[in-house]
Amino acid sequence: MQFCDECGSLMHAQGDEMVCSSCGHGVPKEADLSEQYVSTDAQDEGDVIETSEEANFEGKPTDDDVSCDECGNTTAWYTIKQTGSADEPPTRFFKCTECKSVRRAYD
Amino acid sequence: MTDASDDVRALVEDTDLPKRLREKVYEAVDDRGATLDEVEDIVSAVESRYRDTRVDPLDPVGTVSAQSIGEPGTQMSIPADERVLVRRDGETDAVEIGPFVDSLMESAETRAFDDHEIALAPDGIEVPSLGADERVRWKALEEVSRHETPDELLRFELESGRTIRATKAHSFVTRRDNDVVPVAGEELSEGDWLPVVGDLPVESGSDTVDLREHLPASDYWYTSALTDGGAATFPAGDEQVENKRAALEAGRIDGGAVYPRGGTVGLPERLPLDEETGFFIGAWLAEGNATDGYVSVSNTDPAFQERVRSFAERFDLSMNEYASDGEYGDSYDIRVNGTVLADFLRTACLDDGEKVVPGFAFGADESFVAGLLAGYFGGDGNIGRSSIRASSTSERLTAGVALLLARVNVYATLGETDGSRTLRIPAKFVPRFAARVGMVGERGDALAALADDVDADGPDATDQIPNFGDALRNVASAAEIPTRQVNSASKRQRIGRNRLAGLVADAEAAGVDSSALDALRTAVEGDVVWDRIDSVETVSSDYEYVYDFSVAGLETFTTAEGVVTHNTMNTFHYAGVAEIDVTQGLPRLIELVDARKTPDTPMMTVYLDEEHASDRERAHEVVWNIESTQILALGDVSTNVADMLVRIDLNEETLRERWPTYDDVDEIVAEIADTIESNLGVATSRPEPTVVEFGPDQPSYRELLQLVEELRDIVFKGIEDITRVVIRKEELDDGTEEFVLYTEGSAFGDVLEIDGVDPSRTTCNNIHEIHRELGIEAAREALINETKNTLEEQGLDNVNVRHLMLVADIMTNRGEIESIGRHGISGSKESVLARAAFEVTVNHLLDAAIHGEVDALDGVTENVIVGKPIKLGTGDVDLRMGSRRASPESADD
């Protein structure tokens, strides 16, 4: 952004000169400065995201002490939410790794 | 099991050698009839050798390690002492991954994720990487990581003799269904195929090597440092430096050279890497020795000796020659004098006493590589009946030579006999070797003879293409090649590369053009040779960490044995983004029951029709038709304040990808320019084929920036409301898989019409949209499904569906979707009292009073208010006592 020495407003290019838009003052272009006047937003490199059925729960912690009511599998992902009052323990939601059914447990 | 005495057995069992080695020990002991002491020696020697090879395997096999995206911190890496090929600013080397990554981590910022430490790799580091098109290219290294070594590692030994060790979860790439896909190490077993680099391309190899990298300036005189005026280290004090300067000016020593302390015989600082120097180094690797002050090469072939002499003469090094008749026959030694040369060879080509291929050779100019191979095979090579063999006691040397052969596109197998490692170039590659490398002297003639003899296009057991699925059969039937020719290959799922190349050529000549043929062609032209796994065993590592690379693209890098491994690294900056966030639980239930016009997280589940659901490319086509494409996805946007121009640099690859039906990129760019013109109202210009430029009419800063803002919002392709689309591969009930699209954003009506979408299964979570497109009954069904799913997700799966059906029925009874609350059903009751009792009491009572409304007392609420029995059950009937009117007599009679 080059500013006019005379009046201080923004200058723009006109041919090989930088010309002030309000007072008409002209200055020859300087090549090395012209890079400063360009700002670039790079391309957003994102490809189609391909995921699998497990991806939602991938990496979430699993518990091995449980058994699913539907299919008997002993591994489940668990999340903990405070669904009850603050003086009650949080509810544990267990999602079976096999049949994906959800079971609640609170004490 | 051979019968060995109990003492021997006790000794052997005490070690931690694997079973097959123990067997070998028993055999050896038996063969030699060894005494107990000898057995002890044998056992301890075997054990230490085994440990050595376990700890320092450097088999330069290009196992391309694959990288997995979005996986959590499961442990997938290779042990510290595996060597990998890296190139840094043009200098190639085969480094141990452990120290390499450790040094990068010390100097860079590390992040911790799970128990991985990850650091960004500095710019300029490249590794040979396998792409999906089976080509090997040098790709930039993005990140490096390490984590603690797990207890067990897997060690794969391939049929070619190459080995690689990795963690169980480390993924490799293999060939399945005609595709190169990642696969976890623990899923691989004997008979599976791993890729090995067959052709390692280096566009412009380095043609000199800087001796400064190998001989430190503190011990040697670099004459360029005397004159260039910069700060430098010298082996001696200022007085000596002055003397050297004087000598330089007097011409007693040369500029740009390296000299030892107190010597005037040196080498150029930048040693040229060409055929001649290559030959010498190769020759030395085969049959050379080096000590203080000189190196010697021994060979009786006159042509060979001439080459050695010409090297020495070129660099002005004096020689001494010795001929002798030893007990093993004639030998002829040429001794080349020169401390610098000796020290250089000892530093670059020796490691731990073993000869190795110097790191810079892998990235050197092709003539150097050819020269080195010619020298090496000229010295140690043997021309067999159908192959070329070489052997050495140095494992790293044979492995390094095998990888170097990949530079000239020659594939070699490794083996072991009698304690030394052998390298074998099979018949198929002999002519190529002869053409690109060649040998001198007698062996040269034998080589030429063999090359002529050999049938390079004949059947070949070492270079097979595996797992091409039905592609071969399809192509064969399309080209009308008789099926019996391809049947056995199709059944065994492997075919020799030559044979496949021939079939591909036939198919092309017959005019076949299909994706199956393209896939086969990719396999034939690929830069990798597929190697079968011979054995898999679990081993452990003594090092603290295991390491991994993260490479752009298909995420593969190459170990120093040429085995290609998949870089499994948790690029967690993707993880979590793959899932679409939908409102759940109570808020969602409220949305449904309140019949909100637009849910908080609109989402669509788009199923594809048969044609598009099985093919990834077709599925992607549908994605681009649905997802709204904005300008930043298509190219870079630059704002030039001086010239008052906005310049869009479109990426040709992206354009072709997103508009697959267009052949000409020009058309696409024209369309984009038109869209911009119509949306923004400015004229655009195209200074280059993929560049669109425009600017405001007046040179106004404000207008320019406003244009840029408006540009960001323009949708070029796809439906505007759909912000993101995710593909998922799901399994159907019959076991087949299909691609399903999940979108963030909902435009149900528009999506149903898109080509490739299966409108009979596609759904969305916006009930009103379903009502608009598919009618009220569909909306009722959708309501039931949504509520049921919401409850089930919270673990409340024992709410009986009929309750939900009742709610849905009531909400949709009048043909519209009404909410339960005061704006819907509860507010449209006829009874004043019922409405007043529900919400906004006073307003209803007031209005009713003003208009003189009457409450019929039909419903439950109002009857409870006035205290009457409700008109259900008992109150459903009006009871009358008595029957007809009696005669008009008074009741008193």
mmCIF file of N, CA, C and O in Angstrom, chain B residues 139-175:
data_model
loop_
_atom_site.group_PDB
_atom_site.id
_atom_site.type_symbol
_atom_site.label_atom_id
_atom_site.label_comp_id
_atom_site.label_asym_id
_atom_site.label_seq_id
_atom_site.Cartn_x
_atom_site.Cartn_y
_atom_site.Cartn_z
ATOM 1 N N LYS B 139 9.401 -37.352 -2.606
ATOM 2 C CA LYS B 139 8.375 -36.456 -2.072
ATOM 3 C C LYS B 139 8.861 -35.832 -0.781
ATOM 4 O O LYS B 139 9.674 -36.420 -0.060
ATOM 5 N N ALA B 140 8.305 -34.690 -0.468
ATOM 6 C CA ALA B 140 8.764 -33.971 0.717
ATOM 7 C C ALA B 140 8.346 -34.674 1.989
ATOM 8 O O ALA B 140 7.249 -35.210 2.106
ATOM 9 N N LEU B 141 9.243 -34.660 2.964
ATOM 10 C CA LEU B 141 8.953 -35.211 4.274
ATOM 11 C C LEU B 141 8.240 -34.135 5.065
ATOM 12 O O LEU B 141 8.726 -33.011 5.159
ATOM 13 N N GLU B 142 7.064 -34.476 5.606
ATOM 14 C CA GLU B 142 6.309 -33.437 6.306
ATOM 15 C C GLU B 142 6.540 -33.455 7.806
ATOM 16 O O GLU B 142 6.819 -32.440 8.414
ATOM 17 N N GLU B 143 6.382 -34.613 8.382
ATOM 18 C CA GLU B 143 6.539 -34.675 9.841
ATOM 19 C C GLU B 143 7.298 -35.934 10.212
ATOM 20 O O GLU B 143 7.336 -36.880 9.450
ATOM 21 N N VAL B 144 7.888 -35.915 11.411
ATOM 22 C CA VAL B 144 8.523 -37.122 11.917
ATOM 23 C C VAL B 144 7.946 -37.390 13.300
ATOM 24 O O VAL B 144 7.499 -36.475 13.991
ATOM 25 N N SER B 145 7.959 -38.631 13.699
ATOM 26 C CA SER B 145 7.400 -38.919 15.025
ATOM 27 C C SER B 145 8.134 -40.073 15.665
ATOM 28 O O SER B 145 8.820 -40.853 14.997
ATOM 29 N N ARG B 146 7.979 -40.180 16.966
ATOM 30 C CA ARG B 146 8.525 -41.344 17.656
ATOM 31 C C ARG B 146 7.651 -41.646 18.860
ATOM 32 O O ARG B 146 6.935 -40.789 19.381
ATOM 33 N N HIS B 147 7.716 -42.886 19.255
ATOM 34 C CA HIS B 147 7.066 -43.251 20.511
ATOM 35 C C HIS B 147 7.804 -44.458 21.074
ATOM 36 O O HIS B 147 8.629 -45.070 20.409
ATOM 37 N N GLU B 148 7.474 -44.800 22.286
ATOM 38 C CA GLU B 148 8.205 -45.878 22.954
ATOM 39 C C GLU B 148 8.006 -47.195 22.260
ATOM 40 O O GLU B 148 6.922 -47.508 21.790
ATOM 41 N N THR B 149 9.064 -47.976 22.240
ATOM 42 C CA THR B 149 8.991 -49.280 21.576
ATOM 43 C C THR B 149 8.041 -50.200 22.308
ATOM 44 O O THR B 149 8.148 -50.370 23.510
ATOM 45 N N PRO B 150 7.113 -50.807 21.611
ATOM 46 C CA PRO B 150 6.270 -51.808 22.261
ATOM 47 C C PRO B 150 7.074 -53.079 22.479
ATOM 48 O O PRO B 150 8.182 -53.211 21.982
ATOM 49 N N ASP B 151 6.497 -54.006 23.215
ATOM 50 C CA ASP B 151 7.264 -55.206 23.542
ATOM 51 C C ASP B 151 7.589 -56.039 22.330
ATOM 52 O O ASP B 151 8.640 -56.644 22.240
ATOM 53 N N GLU B 152 6.638 -56.091 21.396
ATOM 54 C CA GLU B 152 6.876 -56.988 20.274
ATOM 55 C C GLU B 152 6.910 -56.221 18.967
ATOM 56 O O GLU B 152 6.072 -55.375 18.726
ATOM 57 N N LEU B 153 7.849 -56.579 18.131
ATOM 58 C CA LEU B 153 7.888 -56.046 16.780
ATOM 59 C C LEU B 153 7.762 -57.219 15.818
ATOM 60 O O LEU B 153 8.030 -58.350 16.176
ATOM 61 N N LEU B 154 7.367 -56.902 14.606
ATOM 62 C CA LEU B 154 7.302 -57.950 13.590
ATOM 63 C C LEU B 154 8.486 -57.821 12.658
ATOM 64 O O LEU B 154 8.886 -56.716 12.302
ATOM 65 N N ARG B 155 9.048 -58.948 12.269
ATOM 66 C CA ARG B 155 10.143 -58.924 11.320
ATOM 67 C C ARG B 155 9.700 -59.710 10.094
ATOM 68 O O ARG B 155 9.356 -60.891 10.177
ATOM 69 N N PHE B 156 9.674 -59.007 8.966
ATOM 70 C CA PHE B 156 9.262 -59.665 7.732
ATOM 71 C C PHE B 156 10.483 -60.006 6.920
ATOM 72 O O PHE B 156 11.332 -59.159 6.683
ATOM 73 N N GLU B 157 10.551 -61.244 6.479
ATOM 74 C CA GLU B 157 11.622 -61.580 5.555
ATOM 75 C C GLU B 157 10.979 -61.882 4.214
ATOM 76 O O GLU B 157 10.047 -62.674 4.115
ATOM 77 N N LEU B 158 11.483 -61.219 3.179
ATOM 78 C CA LEU B 158 10.876 -61.375 1.866
ATOM 79 C C LEU B 158 11.624 -62.422 1.066
ATOM 80 O O LEU B 158 12.765 -62.759 1.387
ATOM 81 N N GLU B 159 10.984 -62.890 0.004
ATOM 82 C CA GLU B 159 11.616 -63.935 -0.804
ATOM 83 C C GLU B 159 12.933 -63.472 -1.394
ATOM 84 O O GLU B 159 13.826 -64.271 -1.631
ATOM 85 N N SER B 160 13.060 -62.184 -1.642
ATOM 86 C CA SER B 160 14.301 -61.708 -2.237
ATOM 87 C C SER B 160 15.415 -61.619 -1.222
ATOM 88 O O SER B 160 16.526 -61.220 -1.540
ATOM 89 N N GLY B 161 15.114 -61.939 0.016
ATOM 90 C CA GLY B 161 16.158 -61.875 1.028
ATOM 91 C C GLY B 161 16.152 -60.579 1.812
ATOM 92 O O GLY B 161 16.886 -60.431 2.774
ATOM 93 N N ARG B 162 15.315 -59.644 1.395
ATOM 94 C CA ARG B 162 15.292 -58.386 2.120
ATOM 95 C C ARG B 162 14.463 -58.538 3.384
ATOM 96 O O ARG B 162 13.582 -59.371 3.471
ATOM 97 N N THR B 163 14.763 -57.729 4.365
ATOM 98 C CA THR B 163 13.985 -57.802 5.613
ATOM 99 C C THR B 163 13.567 -56.407 6.046
ATOM 100 O O THR B 163 14.181 -55.419 5.676
ATOM 101 N N ILE B 164 12.514 -56.395 6.808
ATOM 102 C CA ILE B 164 12.135 -55.129 7.450
ATOM 103 C C ILE B 164 11.480 -55.446 8.782
ATOM 104 O O ILE B 164 10.783 -56.447 8.918
ATOM 105 N N ARG B 165 11.725 -54.606 9.744
ATOM 106 C CA ARG B 165 11.065 -54.782 11.044
ATOM 107 C C ARG B 165 10.180 -53.575 11.304
ATOM 108 O O ARG B 165 10.511 -52.457 10.944
ATOM 109 N N ALA B 166 9.053 -53.837 11.951
ATOM 110 C CA ALA B 166 8.142 -52.732 12.259
ATOM 111 C C ALA B 166 7.224 -53.160 13.398
ATOM 112 O O ALA B 166 7.146 -54.333 13.726
ATOM 113 N N THR B 167 6.517 -52.160 13.953
ATOM 114 C CA THR B 167 5.544 -52.492 14.999
ATOM 115 C C THR B 167 4.362 -53.211 14.358
ATOM 116 O O THR B 167 4.172 -53.135 13.157
ATOM 117 N N LYS B 168 3.565 -53.847 15.161
ATOM 118 C CA LYS B 168 2.473 -54.651 14.617
ATOM 119 C C LYS B 168 1.455 -53.804 13.882
ATOM 120 O O LYS B 168 0.857 -54.239 12.925
ATOM 121 N N ALA B 169 1.260 -52.617 14.396
ATOM 122 C CA ALA B 169 0.219 -51.787 13.788
ATOM 123 C C ALA B 169 0.751 -50.990 12.619
ATOM 124 O O ALA B 169 0.009 -50.329 11.924
ATOM 125 N N HIS B 170 2.061 -51.040 12.406
ATOM 126 C CA HIS B 170 2.651 -50.268 11.318
ATOM 127 C C HIS B 170 2.049 -50.717 10.004
ATOM 128 O O HIS B 170 1.902 -51.899 9.765
ATOM 129 N N SER B 171 1.698 -49.754 9.204
ATOM 130 C CA SER B 171 1.065 -50.238 7.989
ATOM 131 C C SER B 171 2.020 -50.227 6.814
ATOM 132 O O SER B 171 2.934 -49.424 6.710
ATOM 133 N N PHE B 172 1.804 -51.173 5.982
ATOM 134 C CA PHE B 172 2.556 -51.312 4.751
ATOM 135 C C PHE B 172 1.589 -51.110 3.596
ATOM 136 O O PHE B 172 0.396 -50.926 3.812
ATOM 137 N N VAL B 173 2.107 -51.141 2.391
ATOM 138 C CA VAL B 173 1.179 -51.150 1.264
ATOM 139 C C VAL B 173 1.286 -52.496 0.582
ATOM 140 O O VAL B 173 2.346 -53.106 0.531
ATOM 141 N N THR B 174 0.182 -52.938 0.064
ATOM 142 C CA THR B 174 0.204 -54.183 -0.673
ATOM 143 C C THR B 174 -0.747 -54.035 -1.845
ATOM 144 O O THR B 174 -1.413 -53.005 -1.992
ATOM 145 N N ARG B 175 -0.795 -55.054 -2.657
ATOM 146 C CA ARG B 175 -1.648 -55.005 -3.816
ATOM 147 C C ARG B 175 -2.872 -55.850 -3.562
ATOM 148 O O ARG B 175 -2.775 -57.029 -3.241
#
